[in-house]
XYZ file of C-alpha atoms in Angstrom:
420
model
C -14.904 66.271 -43.364
C -17.667 63.645 -42.954
C -15.408 60.944 -42.711
C -13.510 63.333 -39.998
C -17.052 63.340 -38.066
C -17.363 59.404 -38.421
C -14.119 59.173 -36.445
C -15.071 61.363 -33.995
C -17.633 59.646 -33.269
C -16.008 56.118 -33.002
C -13.552 57.824 -30.383
C -16.571 59.602 -28.872
C -18.112 56.058 -27.869
C -14.566 54.461 -26.766
C -14.392 57.348 -24.291
C -17.873 56.534 -22.946
C -16.825 52.798 -22.563
C -17.224 51.635 -18.455
C -13.704 51.794 -17.492
C -13.764 48.400 -15.458
C -13.959 46.904 -19.276
C -10.885 48.183 -19.629
C -8.994 46.041 -17.040
C -10.382 42.292 -18.537
C -8.698 38.957 -17.609
C -6.323 38.877 -20.577
C -4.677 42.544 -18.929
C -3.134 39.932 -15.795
C -2.395 36.465 -17.375
C -2.594 34.019 -14.478
C 0.462 33.121 -12.691
C 1.775 29.664 -11.950
C 1.534 28.690 -8.600
C 4.855 27.615 -6.328
C 4.301 23.622 -6.615
C 6.880 22.465 -4.272
C 5.715 25.452 -1.502
C 2.232 24.077 -1.495
C 1.011 27.480 -1.369
C -2.113 29.826 -3.588
C -0.975 32.131 -5.651
C -3.184 35.361 -5.895
C -3.405 36.582 -9.532
C -5.283 38.122 -12.378
C -6.001 40.695 -9.500
C -6.975 44.294 -10.957
C -5.145 47.742 -9.377
C -7.557 50.052 -10.018
C -10.441 51.017 -7.629
C -13.313 53.499 -8.008
C -12.770 54.442 -4.315
C -10.410 54.692 -2.150
C -12.290 52.156 0.716
C -12.924 49.694 -2.746
C -10.622 46.618 -2.009
C -9.160 45.381 -5.623
C -11.249 42.620 -7.558
C -9.729 38.733 -7.068
C -10.286 36.941 -10.359
C -8.444 33.572 -9.701
C -6.485 31.864 -7.231
C -4.126 28.985 -8.768
C -3.266 25.920 -5.713
C 0.113 23.645 -5.665
C -0.615 21.000 -3.564
C 1.575 20.512 0.119
C 0.344 16.970 1.175
C -0.949 13.782 -0.283
C -4.496 14.587 1.109
C -4.945 17.482 -0.881
C -5.271 17.458 -4.969
C -5.153 20.216 -7.414
C -7.931 22.463 -8.086
C -9.375 22.890 -11.613
C -11.355 26.429 -12.408
C -14.855 26.575 -11.520
C -17.026 27.702 -14.411
C -19.092 31.189 -13.855
C -22.700 31.417 -12.822
C -24.773 31.919 -16.236
C -23.951 35.152 -17.305
C -20.462 35.555 -16.319
C -21.522 38.145 -13.420
C -20.565 36.613 -9.948
C -21.907 39.440 -7.952
C -21.479 38.616 -4.281
C -19.053 40.278 -2.331
C -17.490 36.877 -1.242
C -15.264 37.026 -4.132
C -15.244 40.394 -5.497
C -15.440 44.024 -3.611
C -18.652 45.546 -4.231
C -19.513 49.180 -4.368
C -22.198 51.010 -6.781
C -19.564 51.610 -9.159
C -18.325 48.022 -9.752
C -19.990 46.048 -12.411
C -18.956 42.096 -12.638
C -17.548 40.653 -15.413
C -16.672 37.401 -17.056
C -14.162 34.886 -16.416
C -13.177 32.087 -13.721
C -12.757 31.566 -9.854
C -11.486 29.003 -7.243
C -14.232 28.981 -4.955
C -14.716 31.552 -2.181
C -11.356 33.875 -0.871
C -10.319 36.661 1.076
C -9.620 39.810 -0.176
C -5.952 39.789 -1.162
C -3.665 42.218 -2.741
C -2.041 40.679 -6.344
C 0.693 38.682 -5.843
C 0.439 37.854 -2.473
C 1.452 34.447 -1.228
C -1.382 32.949 1.396
C -1.516 29.842 2.853
C -4.626 27.918 2.542
C -7.262 30.245 0.929
C -10.209 28.220 1.562
C -12.607 29.132 4.520
C -11.102 27.623 7.959
C -14.039 25.060 8.565
C -13.424 23.289 4.824
C -9.792 22.573 6.079
C -8.213 19.460 6.723
C -6.643 19.038 10.077
C -4.424 15.860 11.157
C -5.326 15.288 14.917
C -2.134 13.131 14.994
C -3.619 9.247 14.529
C -2.948 7.007 12.258
C -5.118 3.144 12.013
C -5.115 0.322 9.459
C -6.088 -3.219 9.077
C -6.267 -5.912 6.403
C -7.609 -9.186 6.010
C -5.024 -10.922 3.221
C -5.526 -13.501 1.498
C -2.049 -15.916 0.453
C -1.701 -18.716 -0.665
C 1.903 -20.556 0.200
C 4.329 -21.422 -2.258
C 7.532 -23.510 -1.968
C 10.669 -24.401 -3.788
C 10.127 -28.306 -2.487
C 7.734 -29.400 -0.620
C 6.712 -33.040 -0.917
C 4.982 -34.802 1.327
C 6.550 -38.112 0.722
C 8.161 -39.971 -2.522
C 6.482 -43.624 -3.863
C 9.119 -46.084 -5.166
C 6.953 -48.653 -7.322
C 9.149 -51.945 -7.728
C 6.152 -54.015 -9.567
C 7.969 -53.664 -12.335
C 10.965 -54.021 -14.119
C 12.424 -50.817 -13.185
C 11.633 -49.251 -10.383
C 9.421 -45.638 -10.642
C 9.753 -43.020 -8.287
C 6.888 -40.260 -7.734
C 6.886 -37.585 -5.499
C 3.718 -36.605 -3.743
C 3.762 -32.840 -2.888
C 1.665 -30.991 -0.459
C -1.849 -29.046 -1.464
C -2.269 -25.534 -0.383
C -4.961 -23.150 -0.112
C -5.725 -19.605 0.416
C -5.608 -18.403 4.032
C -6.515 -15.521 5.674
C -4.060 -13.333 7.274
C -4.388 -10.380 10.049
C -2.112 -7.178 8.730
C -2.111 -4.161 11.373
C -0.527 -0.919 11.670
C -0.877 1.826 14.471
C 1.217 5.037 14.428
C 0.851 8.872 15.048
C 1.306 11.286 11.825
C 1.722 14.970 11.980
C 0.235 17.684 8.930
C 3.707 17.804 7.217
C 3.311 13.792 6.916
C 5.757 12.736 9.153
C 4.761 9.458 10.527
C 5.541 6.972 13.640
C 3.918 3.526 13.153
C 3.960 0.245 14.725
C 3.385 -3.105 12.235
C 2.052 -6.380 12.695
C 1.632 -9.472 10.174
C 1.094 -13.045 11.157
C 0.267 -16.133 8.637
C -0.298 -19.825 9.608
C -0.913 -22.964 7.547
C -1.189 -27.027 7.229
C -1.453 -29.269 4.955
C -1.714 -33.400 4.299
C -1.006 -36.005 2.453
C -1.883 -39.838 2.863
C -1.687 -43.354 0.492
C -1.946 -46.568 0.729
C 0.469 -49.297 -0.556
C 0.140 -51.896 -2.832
C 2.481 -54.673 -3.250
C 6.048 -53.720 -3.544
C 5.118 -50.388 -2.979
C 7.788 -48.490 -0.695
C 7.201 -44.694 0.786
C 10.154 -42.543 2.103
C 10.208 -38.611 3.226
C 9.726 -35.971 1.347
C 13.120 -34.993 2.262
C 15.848 -36.865 3.829
C 16.523 -35.983 7.681
C 19.785 -35.678 10.077
C 19.693 -37.950 11.694
C 21.758 -41.399 10.639
C 18.517 -43.261 9.829
C 17.934 -40.251 7.588
C 14.018 -40.678 7.758
C 10.467 -43.086 7.413
C 10.242 -45.998 5.366
C 6.943 -47.552 5.133
C 5.625 -50.082 2.860
C 6.660 -53.429 1.584
C 3.721 -55.282 1.601
C -0.285 -54.797 0.212
C -2.001 -52.557 2.890
C 1.153 -50.575 4.589
C -0.001 -47.038 4.422
C 2.238 -43.337 5.008
C 0.336 -40.199 6.284
C 2.358 -36.711 5.768
C 1.434 -33.680 7.512
C 2.834 -30.143 7.364
C 2.491 -26.813 9.645
C 3.656 -23.227 9.048
C 3.639 -20.002 11.514
C 5.107 -17.010 10.905
C 4.944 -13.013 11.637
C 6.540 -9.827 10.907
C 6.672 -6.664 13.456
C 8.276 -3.834 12.333
C 8.499 0.109 13.880
C 9.165 2.751 11.469
C 9.622 6.050 10.412
C 8.339 7.806 7.083
C 7.301 10.846 4.888
C 4.957 11.991 2.918
C 6.061 13.585 -0.059
C 4.368 15.107 -3.277
C 6.213 14.657 -6.934
C 3.463 16.692 -9.452
C 0.680 14.831 -9.410
C 2.391 11.420 -7.512
C 1.354 11.288 -3.798
C 4.260 9.259 -2.555
C 5.651 7.895 1.148
C 9.069 6.545 2.085
C 10.430 4.911 4.891
C 12.288 2.345 7.039
C 13.008 1.078 10.552
C 13.397 -2.267 12.548
C 11.960 -5.429 11.994
C 11.703 -8.836 14.140
C 10.717 -11.474 12.097
C 9.766 -15.357 12.733
C 9.268 -18.719 10.441
C 8.816 -21.590 12.055
C 8.104 -25.323 9.810
C 7.767 -28.626 10.862
C 6.720 -32.021 9.131
C 4.902 -35.287 10.625
C 4.926 -38.799 8.782
C 3.833 -42.040 10.286
C 2.991 -45.437 8.402
C 3.814 -49.307 8.790
C 6.241 -50.603 7.147
C 4.900 -54.528 6.853
C 2.773 -53.911 9.080
C 5.230 -52.570 11.842
C 4.707 -48.904 12.942
C 7.020 -46.227 11.700
C 7.310 -42.390 12.052
C 9.013 -39.166 11.832
C 8.823 -35.805 13.394
C 10.759 -32.499 11.946
C 11.222 -28.658 12.471
C 12.937 -26.381 12.127
C 12.236 -22.304 12.974
C 14.519 -18.850 12.349
C 14.093 -16.264 14.590
C 15.823 -12.766 13.155
C 16.177 -9.080 13.451
C 16.966 -6.847 10.917
C 16.415 -3.749 8.877
C 13.001 -2.801 6.552
C 13.187 -0.411 3.870
C 9.678 0.381 1.850
C 8.339 3.689 -0.625
C 4.580 3.539 -1.848
C 3.264 5.745 -4.738
C -0.152 7.070 -5.024
C -1.451 8.586 -8.406
C -5.063 10.323 -7.932
C -7.016 9.728 -11.353
C -8.821 12.594 -10.848
C -12.796 11.285 -10.977
C -13.263 13.143 -7.704
C -11.719 15.990 -5.812
C -9.929 15.383 -2.294
C -9.923 18.716 -1.145
C -11.996 19.459 1.476
C -14.266 17.580 4.029
C -16.760 15.840 3.028
C -15.313 15.012 -0.204
C -13.205 11.668 -1.963
C -10.652 10.684 -4.544
C -9.501 7.469 -5.979
C -6.148 6.394 -7.075
C -4.128 3.822 -8.471
C -1.517 2.940 -5.746
C 1.336 1.013 -5.618
C 4.099 0.093 -3.131
C 7.667 -2.128 -2.260
C 9.122 -3.171 0.959
C 12.763 -5.157 1.699
C 13.954 -6.061 4.856
C 17.382 -8.170 5.549
C 17.319 -10.134 8.457
C 20.053 -11.755 10.843
C 19.795 -14.427 13.593
C 19.345 -17.691 14.892
C 18.302 -21.121 12.920
C 17.421 -24.032 14.941
C 16.614 -27.878 13.385
C 15.154 -31.157 15.183
C 14.550 -34.223 13.733
C 13.488 -37.622 15.380
C 12.933 -40.979 13.616
C 11.676 -44.069 14.613
C 11.697 -47.712 12.554
C 11.111 -51.017 13.336
C 13.103 -52.617 15.770
C 12.165 -49.949 17.652
C 15.249 -48.103 16.360
C 15.214 -44.284 17.179
C 17.826 -41.621 15.953
C 18.038 -37.923 17.098
C 19.227 -34.800 15.435
C 19.348 -31.071 16.435
C 21.333 -28.369 15.139
C 21.514 -24.915 15.221
C 23.290 -22.012 13.219
C 23.858 -18.061 12.472
C 21.703 -17.658 9.592
C 20.130 -14.642 7.338
C 16.975 -14.423 5.750
C 15.603 -11.582 3.708
C 11.763 -10.828 2.529
C 10.369 -8.672 -0.126
C 6.989 -7.734 -0.624
C 4.913 -5.847 -3.144
C 1.457 -4.398 -3.930
C -0.248 -2.644 -6.562
C -4.049 -1.648 -6.370
C -6.448 1.240 -5.709
C -7.268 3.198 -2.968
C -10.663 5.186 -2.360
C -10.039 7.810 0.129
C -12.733 9.772 1.845
C -12.621 12.877 3.951
C -15.495 12.661 6.233
C -17.037 16.078 7.581
C -15.120 15.439 11.261
C -11.672 15.879 9.037
C -10.523 12.300 9.454
C -9.402 10.742 6.142
C -10.849 7.038 6.127
C -9.347 5.038 3.070
C -10.234 1.610 1.544
C -7.701 -0.215 -0.529
C -8.245 -3.724 -2.826
C -4.667 -4.886 -3.980
C -2.725 -7.994 -5.379
C 0.140 -8.556 -2.984
C 3.030 -10.932 -3.331
C 5.635 -11.682 -0.418
C 8.516 -13.888 -0.656
C 10.849 -15.174 2.283
C 14.069 -16.046 0.382
C 15.733 -18.838 2.330
C 12.618 -19.727 4.731
C 12.565 -23.056 3.354
C 9.920 -25.820 3.501
C 8.361 -28.146 6.265
C 10.539 -31.302 5.100
C 13.509 -28.754 4.415
C 15.458 -25.709 5.784
C 16.673 -25.015 2.044
C 14.617 -23.305 -0.485
C 12.669 -20.207 -0.606
C 8.746 -19.488 0.396
C 6.377 -17.453 -1.719
C 2.848 -15.946 -0.889
C 0.954 -14.982 -3.521
C -3.031 -12.963 -3.367
C -4.583 -10.255 -2.682
C -5.633 -7.798 0.456
C -9.039 -5.824 1.289
C -7.800 -3.092 3.678
C -9.779 -0.574 5.872
C -7.496 2.493 7.234
C -7.920 6.107 8.655
C -6.126 9.254 9.179
C -7.224 11.521 12.040
């Protein structure tokens, strides 16, 4: 009888426990969000209500991003003591006792299982006005398959020694600008412009039995410059290069789990012109060679970009920031006209001229790898800063002295942009 009385006391104590404790968070596990839809899933809510007018409690909301401008949310720890007393999060009432758990920020009151869009306060959400702009300073150093300024033949010994003297190039600053429109779904139409100019030079003074020649033979009957022959003769060579691209493209932002990507394509116009000038003396008489070639073409361009947030900061509302790893690749195929001209002058005077024009195809490949920091301002504008390594390859662009060969541009860039 004593045992039965003790059990009865335990049962009576359990019945006296406040009803809200029976509806613990574990009774309603958090349901996963539908990440492909970019919406919020209300879960962990209790259908128990103490009065008909009391709203259901919302314990948690899970989030799935629908735009690269937002990122996943993590549960926020409960205040000390585990009690959430604010009516912003739970329905109030004299019969309501807060319980411990997690919450994800202020939300409206919704029934369990409802799909809603943007449970955050409206003034905290990011809305685009439709403008996108970017500007970059690109630091690039040109490289060529063959870029000989002139060759030297030394005939002072029993055997002729031939030496190649190349142009030296350093890093040059080039502008890169984009301007366009973008909607809240990440669909964008933009115009992009990039331009680079560079030049270089080399020179030498001949000793006895030294002879200088063009870096590459020309297409004239003379075949180029021949300087030197006696001590004191000299040669001076110079190169100039100018290239630019203009793109008009469409792109779309897409999300794959934590990867934020952009894919696009469109039209590209490109031009590259290079010139080679050399002059000097041959046994005291003036000699010169002037060579130039230019390609202008039109074609298609395709590109892709991937961003991976590092999770150091959270970019989900105004006034917040994020840091991401970023990589991009771009490829264009171009078709157009290539024009060549050369004028050589030797003692006599003897002048020779050559001009050609032909159809030509050219391709351009671009790669960028770096880091990007994003800042969502209180105005709603997204400002980003990017530091990256850049590589650009113009296949078939040639060099100053020759139409054949490839051109590479390697270096880095600092970019600043805004989506508003």
